[in-house]
Amino acid sequence: MKVTVNIDEYAEGAILLDGLESAIVGIVEEFGNGNRVLYSKQKILNILQERDSMTMGEAEEFYDYNILGLYADEQNAVFLDLEITPIKKENGWEYQLKD
């Protein structure tokens, strides 16, 4: 069963990035700062390349300077850089990139 989420209900006051709605992958919480919107860095880079006809290098530079470097307030957006899978081993944990 799929449930529709109202971002304002779960992350009231969180910063939303205009035009990057399809890159939202979740909501995170931080003590003292409330809930924040989590964006996928890779999805943002894909949007910039497709929508704005940027090369990967141009998209990365734009992302670093204009998106990652943006500070709007305490509920600023956060970004998922790498998605990993933890795997329990006999001698500890190993982490692999998700496909």
mmCIF file with all atom_site columns, N, CA and C in Angstrom, residues 38-67:
data_model
loop_
_atom_site.group_PDB
_atom_site.id
_atom_site.type_symbol
_atom_site.label_atom_id
_atom_site.label_alt_id
_atom_site.label_comp_id
_atom_site.label_asym_id
_atom_site.label_entity_id
_atom_site.label_seq_id
_atom_site.pdbx_PDB_ins_code
_atom_site.Cartn_x
_atom_site.Cartn_y
_atom_site.Cartn_z
_atom_site.occupancy
_atom_site.B_iso_or_equiv
_atom_site.pdbx_formal_charge
_atom_site.auth_seq_id
_atom_site.auth_comp_id
_atom_site.auth_asym_id
_atom_site.auth_atom_id
_atom_site.pdbx_PDB_model_num
ATOM 1  N N  . LEU A 1 38 ? 15.580 15.443 2.277   1.00 0.00 ? 38 LEU A N  1
ATOM 2  C CA . LEU A 1 38 ? 16.760 14.752 1.765   1.00 0.00 ? 38 LEU A CA 1
ATOM 3  C C  . LEU A 1 38 ? 16.636 14.609 0.253   1.00 0.00 ? 38 LEU A C  1
ATOM 4  N N  . TYR A 1 39 ? 17.645 15.116 -0.447  1.00 0.00 ? 39 TYR A N  1
ATOM 5  C CA . TYR A 1 39 ? 17.699 15.029 -1.903  1.00 0.00 ? 39 TYR A CA 1
ATOM 6  C C  . TYR A 1 39 ? 18.794 14.060 -2.313  1.00 0.00 ? 39 TYR A C  1
ATOM 7  N N  . SER A 1 40 ? 18.619 13.413 -3.456  1.00 0.00 ? 40 SER A N  1
ATOM 8  C CA . SER A 1 40 ? 19.641 12.559 -4.043  1.00 0.00 ? 40 SER A CA 1
ATOM 9  C C  . SER A 1 40 ? 20.555 13.419 -4.917  1.00 0.00 ? 40 SER A C  1
ATOM 10 N N  . LYS A 1 41 ? 21.831 13.437 -4.578  1.00 0.00 ? 41 LYS A N  1
ATOM 11 C CA . LYS A 1 41 ? 22.799 14.195 -5.378  1.00 0.00 ? 41 LYS A CA 1
ATOM 12 C C  . LYS A 1 41 ? 22.785 13.706 -6.824  1.00 0.00 ? 41 LYS A C  1
ATOM 13 N N  . GLN A 1 42 ? 22.771 12.395 -7.033  1.00 0.00 ? 42 GLN A N  1
ATOM 14 C CA . GLN A 1 42 ? 22.796 11.854 -8.386  1.00 0.00 ? 42 GLN A CA 1
ATOM 15 C C  . GLN A 1 42 ? 21.566 12.273 -9.179  1.00 0.00 ? 42 GLN A C  1
ATOM 16 N N  . LYS A 1 43 ? 20.413 12.272 -8.535  1.00 0.00 ? 43 LYS A N  1
ATOM 17 C CA . LYS A 1 43 ? 19.195 12.705 -9.225  1.00 0.00 ? 43 LYS A CA 1
ATOM 18 C C  . LYS A 1 43 ? 19.269 14.182 -9.583  1.00 0.00 ? 43 LYS A C  1
ATOM 19 N N  . ILE A 1 44 ? 19.833 14.990 -8.707  1.00 0.00 ? 44 ILE A N  1
ATOM 20 C CA . ILE A 1 44 ? 20.004 16.411 -9.019  1.00 0.00 ? 44 ILE A CA 1
ATOM 21 C C  . ILE A 1 44 ? 20.918 16.582 -10.221 1.00 0.00 ? 44 ILE A C  1
ATOM 22 N N  . LEU A 1 45 ? 22.041 15.865 -10.237 1.00 0.00 ? 45 LEU A N  1
ATOM 23 C CA . LEU A 1 45 ? 22.969 15.962 -11.367 1.00 0.00 ? 45 LEU A CA 1
ATOM 24 C C  . LEU A 1 45 ? 22.287 15.541 -12.666 1.00 0.00 ? 45 LEU A C  1
ATOM 25 N N  . ASN A 1 46 ? 21.475 14.493 -12.600 1.00 0.00 ? 46 ASN A N  1
ATOM 26 C CA . ASN A 1 46 ? 20.742 14.036 -13.788 1.00 0.00 ? 46 ASN A CA 1
ATOM 27 C C  . ASN A 1 46 ? 19.765 15.109 -14.273 1.00 0.00 ? 46 ASN A C  1
ATOM 28 N N  . ILE A 1 47 ? 19.059 15.745 -13.346 1.00 0.00 ? 47 ILE A N  1
ATOM 29 C CA . ILE A 1 47 ? 18.111 16.810 -13.713 1.00 0.00 ? 47 ILE A CA 1
ATOM 30 C C  . ILE A 1 47 ? 18.852 17.957 -14.396 1.00 0.00 ? 47 ILE A C  1
ATOM 31 N N  . LEU A 1 48 ? 19.962 18.376 -13.810 1.00 0.00 ? 48 LEU A N  1
ATOM 32 C CA . LEU A 1 48 ? 20.716 19.492 -14.380 1.00 0.00 ? 48 LEU A CA 1
ATOM 33 C C  . LEU A 1 48 ? 21.214 19.169 -15.787 1.00 0.00 ? 48 LEU A C  1
ATOM 34 N N  . GLN A 1 49 ? 21.636 17.922 -15.995 1.00 0.00 ? 49 GLN A N  1
ATOM 35 C CA . GLN A 1 49 ? 22.112 17.526 -17.324 1.00 0.00 ? 49 GLN A CA 1
ATOM 36 C C  . GLN A 1 49 ? 20.970 17.482 -18.338 1.00 0.00 ? 49 GLN A C  1
ATOM 37 N N  . GLU A 1 50 ? 19.858 16.902 -17.947 1.00 0.00 ? 50 GLU A N  1
ATOM 38 C CA . GLU A 1 50 ? 18.737 16.740 -18.881 1.00 0.00 ? 50 GLU A CA 1
ATOM 39 C C  . GLU A 1 50 ? 17.974 18.049 -19.090 1.00 0.00 ? 50 GLU A C  1
ATOM 40 N N  . ARG A 1 51 ? 17.604 18.705 -18.014 1.00 0.00 ? 51 ARG A N  1
ATOM 41 C CA . ARG A 1 51 ? 16.784 19.910 -18.095 1.00 0.00 ? 51 ARG A CA 1
ATOM 42 C C  . ARG A 1 51 ? 17.551 21.109 -18.632 1.00 0.00 ? 51 ARG A C  1
ATOM 43 N N  . ASP A 1 52 ? 18.806 21.259 -18.191 1.00 0.00 ? 52 ASP A N  1
ATOM 44 C CA . ASP A 1 52 ? 19.572 22.450 -18.521 1.00 0.00 ? 52 ASP A CA 1
ATOM 45 C C  . ASP A 1 52 ? 20.680 22.193 -19.535 1.00 0.00 ? 52 ASP A C  1
ATOM 46 N N  . SER A 1 53 ? 20.709 20.986 -20.082 1.00 0.00 ? 53 SER A N  1
ATOM 47 C CA . SER A 1 53 ? 21.702 20.603 -21.095 1.00 0.00 ? 53 SER A CA 1
ATOM 48 C C  . SER A 1 53 ? 23.137 20.838 -20.625 1.00 0.00 ? 53 SER A C  1
ATOM 49 N N  . MET A 1 54 ? 23.395 20.544 -19.365 1.00 0.00 ? 54 MET A N  1
ATOM 50 C CA . MET A 1 54 ? 24.750 20.680 -18.829 1.00 0.00 ? 54 MET A CA 1
ATOM 51 C C  . MET A 1 54 ? 25.536 19.401 -19.049 1.00 0.00 ? 54 MET A C  1
ATOM 52 N N  . THR A 1 55 ? 26.843 19.527 -19.169 1.00 0.00 ? 55 THR A N  1
ATOM 53 C CA . THR A 1 55 ? 27.700 18.353 -19.146 1.00 0.00 ? 55 THR A CA 1
ATOM 54 C C  . THR A 1 55 ? 27.779 17.892 -17.684 1.00 0.00 ? 55 THR A C  1
ATOM 55 N N  . MET A 1 56 ? 28.320 16.713 -17.452 1.00 0.00 ? 56 MET A N  1
ATOM 56 C CA . MET A 1 56 ? 28.465 16.229 -16.073 1.00 0.00 ? 56 MET A CA 1
ATOM 57 C C  . MET A 1 56 ? 29.354 17.190 -15.276 1.00 0.00 ? 56 MET A C  1
ATOM 58 N N  . GLY A 1 57 ? 30.418 17.668 -15.871 1.00 0.00 ? 57 GLY A N  1
ATOM 59 C CA . GLY A 1 57 ? 31.301 18.606 -15.186 1.00 0.00 ? 57 GLY A CA 1
ATOM 60 C C  . GLY A 1 57 ? 30.601 19.905 -14.823 1.00 0.00 ? 57 GLY A C  1
ATOM 61 N N  . GLU A 1 58 ? 29.813 20.432 -15.739 1.00 0.00 ? 58 GLU A N  1
ATOM 62 C CA . GLU A 1 58 ? 29.063 21.662 -15.473 1.00 0.00 ? 58 GLU A CA 1
ATOM 63 C C  . GLU A 1 58 ? 28.022 21.438 -14.380 1.00 0.00 ? 58 GLU A C  1
ATOM 64 N N  . ALA A 1 59 ? 27.353 20.285 -14.434 1.00 0.00 ? 59 ALA A N  1
ATOM 65 C CA . ALA A 1 59 ? 26.340 19.967 -13.422 1.00 0.00 ? 59 ALA A CA 1
ATOM 66 C C  . ALA A 1 59 ? 26.981 19.833 -12.043 1.00 0.00 ? 59 ALA A C  1
ATOM 67 N N  . GLU A 1 60 ? 28.137 19.178 -11.963 1.00 0.00 ? 60 GLU A N  1
ATOM 68 C CA . GLU A 1 60 ? 28.825 19.023 -10.679 1.00 0.00 ? 60 GLU A CA 1
ATOM 69 C C  . GLU A 1 60 ? 29.273 20.371 -10.127 1.00 0.00 ? 60 GLU A C  1
ATOM 70 N N  . GLU A 1 61 ? 29.798 21.225 -10.995 1.00 0.00 ? 61 GLU A N  1
ATOM 71 C CA . GLU A 1 61 ? 30.234 22.549 -10.551 1.00 0.00 ? 61 GLU A CA 1
ATOM 72 C C  . GLU A 1 61 ? 29.041 23.383 -10.071 1.00 0.00 ? 61 GLU A C  1
ATOM 73 N N  . PHE A 1 62 ? 27.948 23.347 -10.816 1.00 0.00 ? 62 PHE A N  1
ATOM 74 C CA . PHE A 1 62 ? 26.744 24.074 -10.433 1.00 0.00 ? 62 PHE A CA 1
ATOM 75 C C  . PHE A 1 62 ? 26.212 23.546 -9.103  1.00 0.00 ? 62 PHE A C  1
ATOM 76 N N  . TYR A 1 63 ? 26.170 22.226 -8.969  1.00 0.00 ? 63 TYR A N  1
ATOM 77 C CA . TYR A 1 63 ? 25.706 21.593 -7.733  1.00 0.00 ? 63 TYR A CA 1
ATOM 78 C C  . TYR A 1 63 ? 26.565 22.040 -6.543  1.00 0.00 ? 63 TYR A C  1
ATOM 79 N N  . ASP A 1 64 ? 27.885 21.928 -6.684  1.00 0.00 ? 64 ASP A N  1
ATOM 80 C CA . ASP A 1 64 ? 28.789 22.269 -5.582  1.00 0.00 ? 64 ASP A CA 1
ATOM 81 C C  . ASP A 1 64 ? 28.615 23.713 -5.128  1.00 0.00 ? 64 ASP A C  1
ATOM 82 N N  . TYR A 1 65 ? 28.546 24.625 -6.081  1.00 0.00 ? 65 TYR A N  1
ATOM 83 C CA . TYR A 1 65 ? 28.527 26.046 -5.753  1.00 0.00 ? 65 TYR A CA 1
ATOM 84 C C  . TYR A 1 65 ? 27.134 26.557 -5.392  1.00 0.00 ? 65 TYR A C  1
ATOM 85 N N  . ASN A 1 66 ? 26.128 26.202 -6.162  1.00 0.00 ? 66 ASN A N  1
ATOM 86 C CA . ASN A 1 66 ? 24.803 26.795 -6.020  1.00 0.00 ? 66 ASN A CA 1
ATOM 87 C C  . ASN A 1 66 ? 23.813 25.987 -5.186  1.00 0.00 ? 66 ASN A C  1
ATOM 88 N N  . ILE A 1 67 ? 24.052 24.686 -5.053  1.00 0.00 ? 67 ILE A N  1
ATOM 89 C CA . ILE A 1 67 ? 23.086 23.851 -4.325  1.00 0.00 ? 67 ILE A CA 1
ATOM 90 C C  . ILE A 1 67 ? 23.683 23.384 -3.006  1.00 0.00 ? 67 ILE A C  1
#
